[in-house]
Coordinates of N, CA and C in Angstrom, one line a residue:
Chain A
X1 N 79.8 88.5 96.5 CA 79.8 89.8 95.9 C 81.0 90.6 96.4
X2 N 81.9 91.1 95.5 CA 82.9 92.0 95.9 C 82.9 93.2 95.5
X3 N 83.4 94.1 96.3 CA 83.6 95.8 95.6 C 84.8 96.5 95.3
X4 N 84.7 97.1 94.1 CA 86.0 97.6 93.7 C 86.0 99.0 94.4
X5 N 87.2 99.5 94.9 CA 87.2 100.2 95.8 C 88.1 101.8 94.9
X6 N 87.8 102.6 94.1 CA 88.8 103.7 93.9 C 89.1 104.9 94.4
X7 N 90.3 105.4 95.2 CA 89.9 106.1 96.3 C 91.1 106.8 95.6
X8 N 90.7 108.5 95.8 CA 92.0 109.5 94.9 C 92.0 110.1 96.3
X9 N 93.5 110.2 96.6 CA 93.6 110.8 98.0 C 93.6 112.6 98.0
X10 N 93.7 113.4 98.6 CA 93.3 114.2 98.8 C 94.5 115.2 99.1
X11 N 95.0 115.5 98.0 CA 96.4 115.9 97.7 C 96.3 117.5 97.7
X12 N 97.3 118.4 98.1 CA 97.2 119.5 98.3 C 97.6 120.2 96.5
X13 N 97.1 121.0 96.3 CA 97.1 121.1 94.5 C 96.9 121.0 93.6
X14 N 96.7 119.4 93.9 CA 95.7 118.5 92.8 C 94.4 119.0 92.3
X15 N 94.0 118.4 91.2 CA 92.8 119.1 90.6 C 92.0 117.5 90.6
X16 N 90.5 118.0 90.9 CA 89.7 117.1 90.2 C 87.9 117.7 90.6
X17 N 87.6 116.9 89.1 CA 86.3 117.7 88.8 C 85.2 116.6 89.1
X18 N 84.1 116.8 90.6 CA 83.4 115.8 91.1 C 82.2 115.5 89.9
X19 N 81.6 117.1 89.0 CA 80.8 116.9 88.2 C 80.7 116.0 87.4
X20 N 82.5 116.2 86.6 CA 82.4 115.2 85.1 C 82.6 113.9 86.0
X21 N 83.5 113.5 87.3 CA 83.3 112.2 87.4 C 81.9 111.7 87.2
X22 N 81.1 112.2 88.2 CA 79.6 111.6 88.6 C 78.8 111.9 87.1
X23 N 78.7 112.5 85.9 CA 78.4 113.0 85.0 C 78.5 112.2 84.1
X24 N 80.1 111.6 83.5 CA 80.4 111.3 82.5 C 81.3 110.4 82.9
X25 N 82.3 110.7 84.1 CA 83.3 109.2 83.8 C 82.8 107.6 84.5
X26 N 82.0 108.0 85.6 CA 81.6 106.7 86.2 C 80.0 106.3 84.9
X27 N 79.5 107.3 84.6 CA 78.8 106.4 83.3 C 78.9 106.0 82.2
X28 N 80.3 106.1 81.7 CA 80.9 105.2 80.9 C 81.5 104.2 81.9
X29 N 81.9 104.2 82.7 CA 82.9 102.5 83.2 C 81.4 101.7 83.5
X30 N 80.1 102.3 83.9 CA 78.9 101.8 83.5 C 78.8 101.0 82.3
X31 N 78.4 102.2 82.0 CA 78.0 101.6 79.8 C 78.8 100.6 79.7
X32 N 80.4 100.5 79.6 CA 81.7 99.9 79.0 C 81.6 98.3 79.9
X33 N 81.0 98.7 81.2 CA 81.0 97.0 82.3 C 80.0 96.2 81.9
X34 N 78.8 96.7 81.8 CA 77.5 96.6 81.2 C 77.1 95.7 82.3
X35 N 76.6 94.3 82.7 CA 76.1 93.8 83.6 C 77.2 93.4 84.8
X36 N 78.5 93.5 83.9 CA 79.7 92.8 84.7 C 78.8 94.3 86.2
X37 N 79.1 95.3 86.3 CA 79.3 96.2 87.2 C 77.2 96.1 87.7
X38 N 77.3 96.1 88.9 CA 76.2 95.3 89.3 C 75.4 97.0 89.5
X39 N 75.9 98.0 90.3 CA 75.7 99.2 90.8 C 77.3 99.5 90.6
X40 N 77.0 100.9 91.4 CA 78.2 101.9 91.8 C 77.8 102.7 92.5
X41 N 78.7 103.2 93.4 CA 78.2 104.5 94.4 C 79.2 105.9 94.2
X42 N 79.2 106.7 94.4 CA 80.2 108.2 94.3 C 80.0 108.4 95.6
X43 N 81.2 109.1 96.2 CA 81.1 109.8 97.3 C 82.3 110.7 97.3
X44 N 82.1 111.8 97.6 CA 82.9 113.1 97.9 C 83.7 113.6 99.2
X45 N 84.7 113.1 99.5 CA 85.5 113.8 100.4 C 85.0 115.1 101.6
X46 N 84.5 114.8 102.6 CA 83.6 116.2 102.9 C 85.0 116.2 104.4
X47 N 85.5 115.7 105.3 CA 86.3 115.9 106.6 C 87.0 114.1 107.1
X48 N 88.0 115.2 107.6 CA 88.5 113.6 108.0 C 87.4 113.4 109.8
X49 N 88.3 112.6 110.2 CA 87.5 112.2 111.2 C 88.0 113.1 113.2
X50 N 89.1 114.0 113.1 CA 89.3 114.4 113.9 C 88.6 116.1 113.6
X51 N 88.2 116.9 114.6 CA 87.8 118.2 114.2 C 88.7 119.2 113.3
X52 N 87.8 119.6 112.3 CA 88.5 120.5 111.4 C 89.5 119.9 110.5
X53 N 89.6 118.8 110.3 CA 90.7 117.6 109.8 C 90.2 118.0 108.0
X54 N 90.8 117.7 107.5 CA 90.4 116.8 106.1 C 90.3 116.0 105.5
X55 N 89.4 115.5 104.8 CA 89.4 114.0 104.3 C 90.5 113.7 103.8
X56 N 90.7 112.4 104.1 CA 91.8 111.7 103.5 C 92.1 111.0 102.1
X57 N 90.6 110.8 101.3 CA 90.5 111.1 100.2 C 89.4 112.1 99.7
X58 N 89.5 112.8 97.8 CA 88.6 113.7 97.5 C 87.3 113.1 97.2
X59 N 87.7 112.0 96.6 CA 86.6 111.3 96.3 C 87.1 109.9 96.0
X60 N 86.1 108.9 96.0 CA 85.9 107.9 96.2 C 84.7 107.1 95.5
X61 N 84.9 105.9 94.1 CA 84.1 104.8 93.9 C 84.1 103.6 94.4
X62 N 82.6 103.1 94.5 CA 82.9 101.4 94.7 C 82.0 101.0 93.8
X63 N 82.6 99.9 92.7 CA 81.8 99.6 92.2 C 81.1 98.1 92.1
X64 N 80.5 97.4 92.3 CA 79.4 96.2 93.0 C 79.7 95.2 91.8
X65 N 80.4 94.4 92.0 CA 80.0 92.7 90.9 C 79.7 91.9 91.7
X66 N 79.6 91.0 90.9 CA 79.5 89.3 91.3 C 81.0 88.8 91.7
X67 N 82.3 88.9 91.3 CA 83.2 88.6 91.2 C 84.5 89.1 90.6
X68 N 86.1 89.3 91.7 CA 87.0 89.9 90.9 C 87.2 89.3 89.6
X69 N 86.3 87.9 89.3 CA 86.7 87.8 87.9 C 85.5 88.4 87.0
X70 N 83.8 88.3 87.1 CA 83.3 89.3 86.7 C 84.0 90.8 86.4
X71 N 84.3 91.2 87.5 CA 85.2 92.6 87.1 C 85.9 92.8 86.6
X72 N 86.9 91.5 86.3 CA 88.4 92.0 85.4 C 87.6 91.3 83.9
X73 N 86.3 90.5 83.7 CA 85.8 90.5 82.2 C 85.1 91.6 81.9
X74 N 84.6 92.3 83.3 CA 83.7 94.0 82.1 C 84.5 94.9 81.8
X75 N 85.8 94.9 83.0 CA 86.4 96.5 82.9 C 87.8 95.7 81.7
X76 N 88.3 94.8 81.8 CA 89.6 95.2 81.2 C 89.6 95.1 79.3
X77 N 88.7 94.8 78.9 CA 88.2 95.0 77.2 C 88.4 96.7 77.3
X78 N 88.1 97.2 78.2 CA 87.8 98.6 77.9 C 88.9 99.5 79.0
X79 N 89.3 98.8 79.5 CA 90.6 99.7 80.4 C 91.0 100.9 79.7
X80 N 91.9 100.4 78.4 CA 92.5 101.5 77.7 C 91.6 103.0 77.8
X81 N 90.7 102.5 77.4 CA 89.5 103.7 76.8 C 89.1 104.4 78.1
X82 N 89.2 103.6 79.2 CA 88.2 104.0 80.5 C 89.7 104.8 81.6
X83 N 91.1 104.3 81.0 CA 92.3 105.2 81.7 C 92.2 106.5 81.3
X84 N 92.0 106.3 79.8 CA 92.4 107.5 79.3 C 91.6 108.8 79.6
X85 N 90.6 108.4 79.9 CA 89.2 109.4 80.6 C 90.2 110.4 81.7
X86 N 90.7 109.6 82.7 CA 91.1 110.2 84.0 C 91.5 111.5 84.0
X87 N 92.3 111.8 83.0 CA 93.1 113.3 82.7 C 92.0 114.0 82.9
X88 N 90.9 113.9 82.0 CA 89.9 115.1 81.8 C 88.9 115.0 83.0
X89 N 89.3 114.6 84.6 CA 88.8 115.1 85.8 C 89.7 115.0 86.7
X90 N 90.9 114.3 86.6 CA 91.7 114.7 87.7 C 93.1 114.2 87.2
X91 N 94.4 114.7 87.9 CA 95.9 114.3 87.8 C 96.1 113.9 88.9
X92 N 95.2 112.9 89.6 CA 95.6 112.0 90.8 C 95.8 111.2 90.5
X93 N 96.5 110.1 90.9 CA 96.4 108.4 90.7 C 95.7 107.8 91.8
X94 N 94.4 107.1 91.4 CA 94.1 106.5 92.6 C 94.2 105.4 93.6
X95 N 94.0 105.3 95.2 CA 94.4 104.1 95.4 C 93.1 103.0 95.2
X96 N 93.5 101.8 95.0 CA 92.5 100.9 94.4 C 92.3 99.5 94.6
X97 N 91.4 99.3 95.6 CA 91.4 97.5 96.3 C 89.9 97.0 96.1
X98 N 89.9 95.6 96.0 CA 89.4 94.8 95.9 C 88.3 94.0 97.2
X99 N 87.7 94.3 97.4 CA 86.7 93.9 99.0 C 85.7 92.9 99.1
X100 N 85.8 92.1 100.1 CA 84.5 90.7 100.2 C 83.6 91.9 100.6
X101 N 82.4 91.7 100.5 CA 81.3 92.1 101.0 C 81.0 91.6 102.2
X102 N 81.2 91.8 103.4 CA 80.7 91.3 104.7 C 79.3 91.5 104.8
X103 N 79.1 92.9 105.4 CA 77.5 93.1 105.1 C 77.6 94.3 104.6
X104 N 76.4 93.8 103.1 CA 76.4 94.7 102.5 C 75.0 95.9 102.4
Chain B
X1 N 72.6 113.0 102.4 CA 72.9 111.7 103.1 C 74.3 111.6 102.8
X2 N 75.0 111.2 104.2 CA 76.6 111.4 104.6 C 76.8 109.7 104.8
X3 N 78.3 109.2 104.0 CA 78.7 108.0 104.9 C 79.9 108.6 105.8
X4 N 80.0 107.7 107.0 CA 81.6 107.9 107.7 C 81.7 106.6 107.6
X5 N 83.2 106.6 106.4 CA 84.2 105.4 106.4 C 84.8 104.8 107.4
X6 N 85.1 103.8 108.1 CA 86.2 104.0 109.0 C 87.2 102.2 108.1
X7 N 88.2 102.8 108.0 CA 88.8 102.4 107.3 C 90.8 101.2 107.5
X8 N 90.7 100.9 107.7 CA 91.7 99.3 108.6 C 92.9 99.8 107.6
X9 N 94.0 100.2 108.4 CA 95.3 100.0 107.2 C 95.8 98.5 107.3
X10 N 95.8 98.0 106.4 CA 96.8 96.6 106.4 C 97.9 96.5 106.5
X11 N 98.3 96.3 107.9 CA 99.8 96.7 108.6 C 100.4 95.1 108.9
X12 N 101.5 94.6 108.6 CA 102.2 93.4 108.7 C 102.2 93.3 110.3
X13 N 101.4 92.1 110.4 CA 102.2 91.5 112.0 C 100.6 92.2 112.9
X14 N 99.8 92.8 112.0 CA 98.7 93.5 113.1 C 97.6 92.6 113.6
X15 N 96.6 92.6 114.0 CA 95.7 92.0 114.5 C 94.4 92.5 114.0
X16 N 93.3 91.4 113.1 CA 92.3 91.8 113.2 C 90.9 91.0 113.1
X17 N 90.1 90.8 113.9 CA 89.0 89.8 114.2 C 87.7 90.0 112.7
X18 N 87.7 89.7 112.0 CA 87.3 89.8 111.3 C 85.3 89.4 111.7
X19 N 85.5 88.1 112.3 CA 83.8 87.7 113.0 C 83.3 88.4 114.1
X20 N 84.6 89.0 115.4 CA 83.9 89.9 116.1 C 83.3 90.6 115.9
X21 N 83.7 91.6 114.5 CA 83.7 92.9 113.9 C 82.5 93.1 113.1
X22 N 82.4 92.1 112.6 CA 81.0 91.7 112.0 C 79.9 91.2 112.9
X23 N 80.3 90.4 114.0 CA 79.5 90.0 115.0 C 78.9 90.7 116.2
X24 N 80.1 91.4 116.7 CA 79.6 91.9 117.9 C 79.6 93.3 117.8
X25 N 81.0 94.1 117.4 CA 81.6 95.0 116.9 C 80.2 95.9 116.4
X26 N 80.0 95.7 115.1 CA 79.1 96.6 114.6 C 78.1 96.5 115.1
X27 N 77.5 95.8 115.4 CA 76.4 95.3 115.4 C 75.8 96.5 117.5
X28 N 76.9 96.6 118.2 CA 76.9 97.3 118.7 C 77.0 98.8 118.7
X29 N 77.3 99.0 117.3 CA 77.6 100.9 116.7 C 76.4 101.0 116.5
X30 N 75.5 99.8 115.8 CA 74.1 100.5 115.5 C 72.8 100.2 116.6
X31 N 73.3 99.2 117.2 CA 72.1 99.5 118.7 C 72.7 100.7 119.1
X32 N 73.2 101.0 119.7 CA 74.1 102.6 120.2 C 73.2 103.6 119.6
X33 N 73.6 103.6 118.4 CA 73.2 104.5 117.7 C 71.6 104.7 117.1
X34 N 70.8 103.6 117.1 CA 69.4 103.6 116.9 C 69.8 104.0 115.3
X35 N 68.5 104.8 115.5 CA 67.7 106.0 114.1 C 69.1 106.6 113.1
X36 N 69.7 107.5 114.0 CA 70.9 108.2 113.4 C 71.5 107.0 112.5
X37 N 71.9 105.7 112.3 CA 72.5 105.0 111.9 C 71.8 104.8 111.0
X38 N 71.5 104.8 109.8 CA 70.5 104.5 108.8 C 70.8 102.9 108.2
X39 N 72.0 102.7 108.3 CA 72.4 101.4 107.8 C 73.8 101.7 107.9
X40 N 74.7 100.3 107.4 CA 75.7 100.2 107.5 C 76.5 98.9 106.4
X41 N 77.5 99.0 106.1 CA 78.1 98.4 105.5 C 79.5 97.9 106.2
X42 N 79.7 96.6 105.8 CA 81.4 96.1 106.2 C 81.9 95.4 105.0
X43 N 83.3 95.3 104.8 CA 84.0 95.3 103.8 C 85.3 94.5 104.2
X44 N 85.8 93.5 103.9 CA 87.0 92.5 103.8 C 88.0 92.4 102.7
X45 N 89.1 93.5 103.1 CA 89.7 93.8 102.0 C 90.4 92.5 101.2
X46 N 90.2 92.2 99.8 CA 90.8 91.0 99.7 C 91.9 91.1 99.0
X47 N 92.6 92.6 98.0 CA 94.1 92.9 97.0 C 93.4 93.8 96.6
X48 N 95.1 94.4 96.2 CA 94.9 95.9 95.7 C 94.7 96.0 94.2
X49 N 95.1 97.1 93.5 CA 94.2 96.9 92.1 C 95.6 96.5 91.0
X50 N 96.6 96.5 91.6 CA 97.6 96.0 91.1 C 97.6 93.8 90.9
X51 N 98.1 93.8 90.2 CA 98.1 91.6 90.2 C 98.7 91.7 91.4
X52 N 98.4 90.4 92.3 CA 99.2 89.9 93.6 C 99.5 90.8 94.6
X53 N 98.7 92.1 94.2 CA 99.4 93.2 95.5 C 98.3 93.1 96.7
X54 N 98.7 93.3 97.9 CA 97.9 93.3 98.9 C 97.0 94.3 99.4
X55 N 95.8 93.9 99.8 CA 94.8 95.5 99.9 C 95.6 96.4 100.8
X56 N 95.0 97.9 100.4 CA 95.5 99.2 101.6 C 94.9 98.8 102.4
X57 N 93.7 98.6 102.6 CA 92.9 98.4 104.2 C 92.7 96.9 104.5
X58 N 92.6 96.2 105.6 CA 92.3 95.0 105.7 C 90.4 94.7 105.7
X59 N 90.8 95.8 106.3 CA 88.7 96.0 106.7 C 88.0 97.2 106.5
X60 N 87.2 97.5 106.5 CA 86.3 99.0 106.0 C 84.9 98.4 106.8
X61 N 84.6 99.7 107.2 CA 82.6 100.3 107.7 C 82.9 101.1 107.0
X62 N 81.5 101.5 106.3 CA 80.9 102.6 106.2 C 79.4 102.8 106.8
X63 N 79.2 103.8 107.6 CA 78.4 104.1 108.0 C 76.9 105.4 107.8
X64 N 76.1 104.9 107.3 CA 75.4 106.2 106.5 C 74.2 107.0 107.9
X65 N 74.4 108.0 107.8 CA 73.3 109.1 108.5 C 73.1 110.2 107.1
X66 N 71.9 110.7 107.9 CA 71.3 112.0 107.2 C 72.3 112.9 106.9
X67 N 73.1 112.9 108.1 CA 74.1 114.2 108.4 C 75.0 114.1 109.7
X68 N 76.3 114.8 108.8 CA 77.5 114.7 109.7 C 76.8 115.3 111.4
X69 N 75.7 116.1 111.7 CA 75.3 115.9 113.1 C 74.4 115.1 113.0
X70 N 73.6 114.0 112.5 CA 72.9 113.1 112.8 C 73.5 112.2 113.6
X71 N 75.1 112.2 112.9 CA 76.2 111.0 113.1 C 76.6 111.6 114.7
X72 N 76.8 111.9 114.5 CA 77.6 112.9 115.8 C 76.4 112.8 117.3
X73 N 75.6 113.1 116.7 CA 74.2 113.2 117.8 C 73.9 110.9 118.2
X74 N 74.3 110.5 117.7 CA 74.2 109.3 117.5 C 74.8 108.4 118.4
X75 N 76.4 109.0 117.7 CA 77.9 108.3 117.8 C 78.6 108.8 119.3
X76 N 78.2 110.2 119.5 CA 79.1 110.9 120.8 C 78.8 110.6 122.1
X77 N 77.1 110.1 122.2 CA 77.2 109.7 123.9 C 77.9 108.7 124.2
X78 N 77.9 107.7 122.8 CA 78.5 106.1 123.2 C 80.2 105.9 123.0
X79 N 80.4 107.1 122.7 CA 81.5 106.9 121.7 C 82.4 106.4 122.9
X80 N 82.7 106.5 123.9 CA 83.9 105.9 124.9 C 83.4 104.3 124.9
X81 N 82.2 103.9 125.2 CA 82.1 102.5 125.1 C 82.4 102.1 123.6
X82 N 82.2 103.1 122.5 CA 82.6 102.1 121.2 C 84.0 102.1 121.2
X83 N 84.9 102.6 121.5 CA 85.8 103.0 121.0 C 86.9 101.7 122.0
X84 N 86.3 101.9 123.2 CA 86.7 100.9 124.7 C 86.9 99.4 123.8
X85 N 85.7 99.0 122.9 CA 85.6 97.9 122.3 C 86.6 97.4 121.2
X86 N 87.4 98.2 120.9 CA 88.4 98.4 119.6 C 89.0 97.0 119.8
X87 N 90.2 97.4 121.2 CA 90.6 95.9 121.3 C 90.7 94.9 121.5
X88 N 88.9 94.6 121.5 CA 88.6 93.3 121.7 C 88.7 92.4 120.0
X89 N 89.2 93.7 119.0 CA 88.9 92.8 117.6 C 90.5 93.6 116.8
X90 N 90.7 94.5 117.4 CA 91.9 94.8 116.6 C 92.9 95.5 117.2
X91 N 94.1 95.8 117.1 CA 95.4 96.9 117.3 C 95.6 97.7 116.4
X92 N 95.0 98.0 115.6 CA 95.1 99.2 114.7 C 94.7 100.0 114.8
X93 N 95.0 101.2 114.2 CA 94.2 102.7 114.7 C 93.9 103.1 113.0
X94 N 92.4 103.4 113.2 CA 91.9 102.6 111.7 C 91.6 104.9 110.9
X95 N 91.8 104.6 109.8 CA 91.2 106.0 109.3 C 90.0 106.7 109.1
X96 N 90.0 107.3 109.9 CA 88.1 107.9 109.3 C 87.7 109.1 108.5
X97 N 87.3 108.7 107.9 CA 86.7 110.3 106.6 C 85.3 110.5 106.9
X98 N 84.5 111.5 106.4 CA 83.3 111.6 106.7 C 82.6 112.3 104.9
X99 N 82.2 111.7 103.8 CA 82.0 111.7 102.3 C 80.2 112.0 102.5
X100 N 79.9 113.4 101.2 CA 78.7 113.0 101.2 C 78.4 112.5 100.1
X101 N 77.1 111.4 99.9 CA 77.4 110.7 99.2 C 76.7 111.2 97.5
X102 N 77.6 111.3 96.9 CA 76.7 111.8 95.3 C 76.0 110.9 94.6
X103 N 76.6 109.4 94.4 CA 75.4 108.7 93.6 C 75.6 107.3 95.1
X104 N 74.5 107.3 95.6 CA 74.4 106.0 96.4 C 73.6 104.3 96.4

């Protein structure tokens, strides 16, 4: 099992909308993965780890397959369609890695 | 319900135990921590979301409590023994965020 990791750092300026992610953009890369995407999780940026710090990113997906080649047969049919979403909740680019599941 | 990420930059030439960390490593954050620790996850970065590029982090915890003082009430008496333990599995000085979590 591996996890796709998308992490939008936490940029001074930047805009991004936690609602429509969790609302509409992570359930379309849902709908569009269909079994390829096993789960997914959201998480929101709340502090970094020294007092009064900031997080280091705003937000953050992982999303759960069977395999980076599972992943690249649900998401990349629909890439195009699933990029083009991004504008309409944030002008970040995110950072984005690939993870073994140790314990999951 | 809060995760704290703590997060491995993949730095050339660094050191990192990947069996301790799974072995002994965590496995001691959550005796420490009892109850407050609700569960835990580890992660083996394996590439970034680019073809052939190498992951940002080599390694990732995430750590889930109720609450950023659940964590704290948990994590702070032991925290010099966990921390003491670092270089038995790595030389990195790893990132930590603290995310609450929206879809888990």
């Amino acid at each position: 099992m591996i996890k796709v990791s998308v992490m939008y750092p936490n940029t001074a300026g930047a805009r991004f909308d936690h609602a429509y992610y969790r609302d509409t953009h992570m359930p379309l890369v849902k709908a569009r993965m269909g079994d390829h995407c096993k789960s997914y999780t959201v998480d929101r940026g709340l502090a970094g780890g020294a007092p009064g710090s900031a997080p280091t990113y705003v937000a953050m997906c992982h999303i759960y397959c069977d395999s980076t080649e599972s992943f690249q047969a649900g998401f990349g049919p629909h890439m195009q369609e699933i990029l083009a979403d991004i504008p309409n909740y944030t002008d970040l680019a995110p950072v984005i890695q690939i993870s073994q599941i140790v314990v999951g």
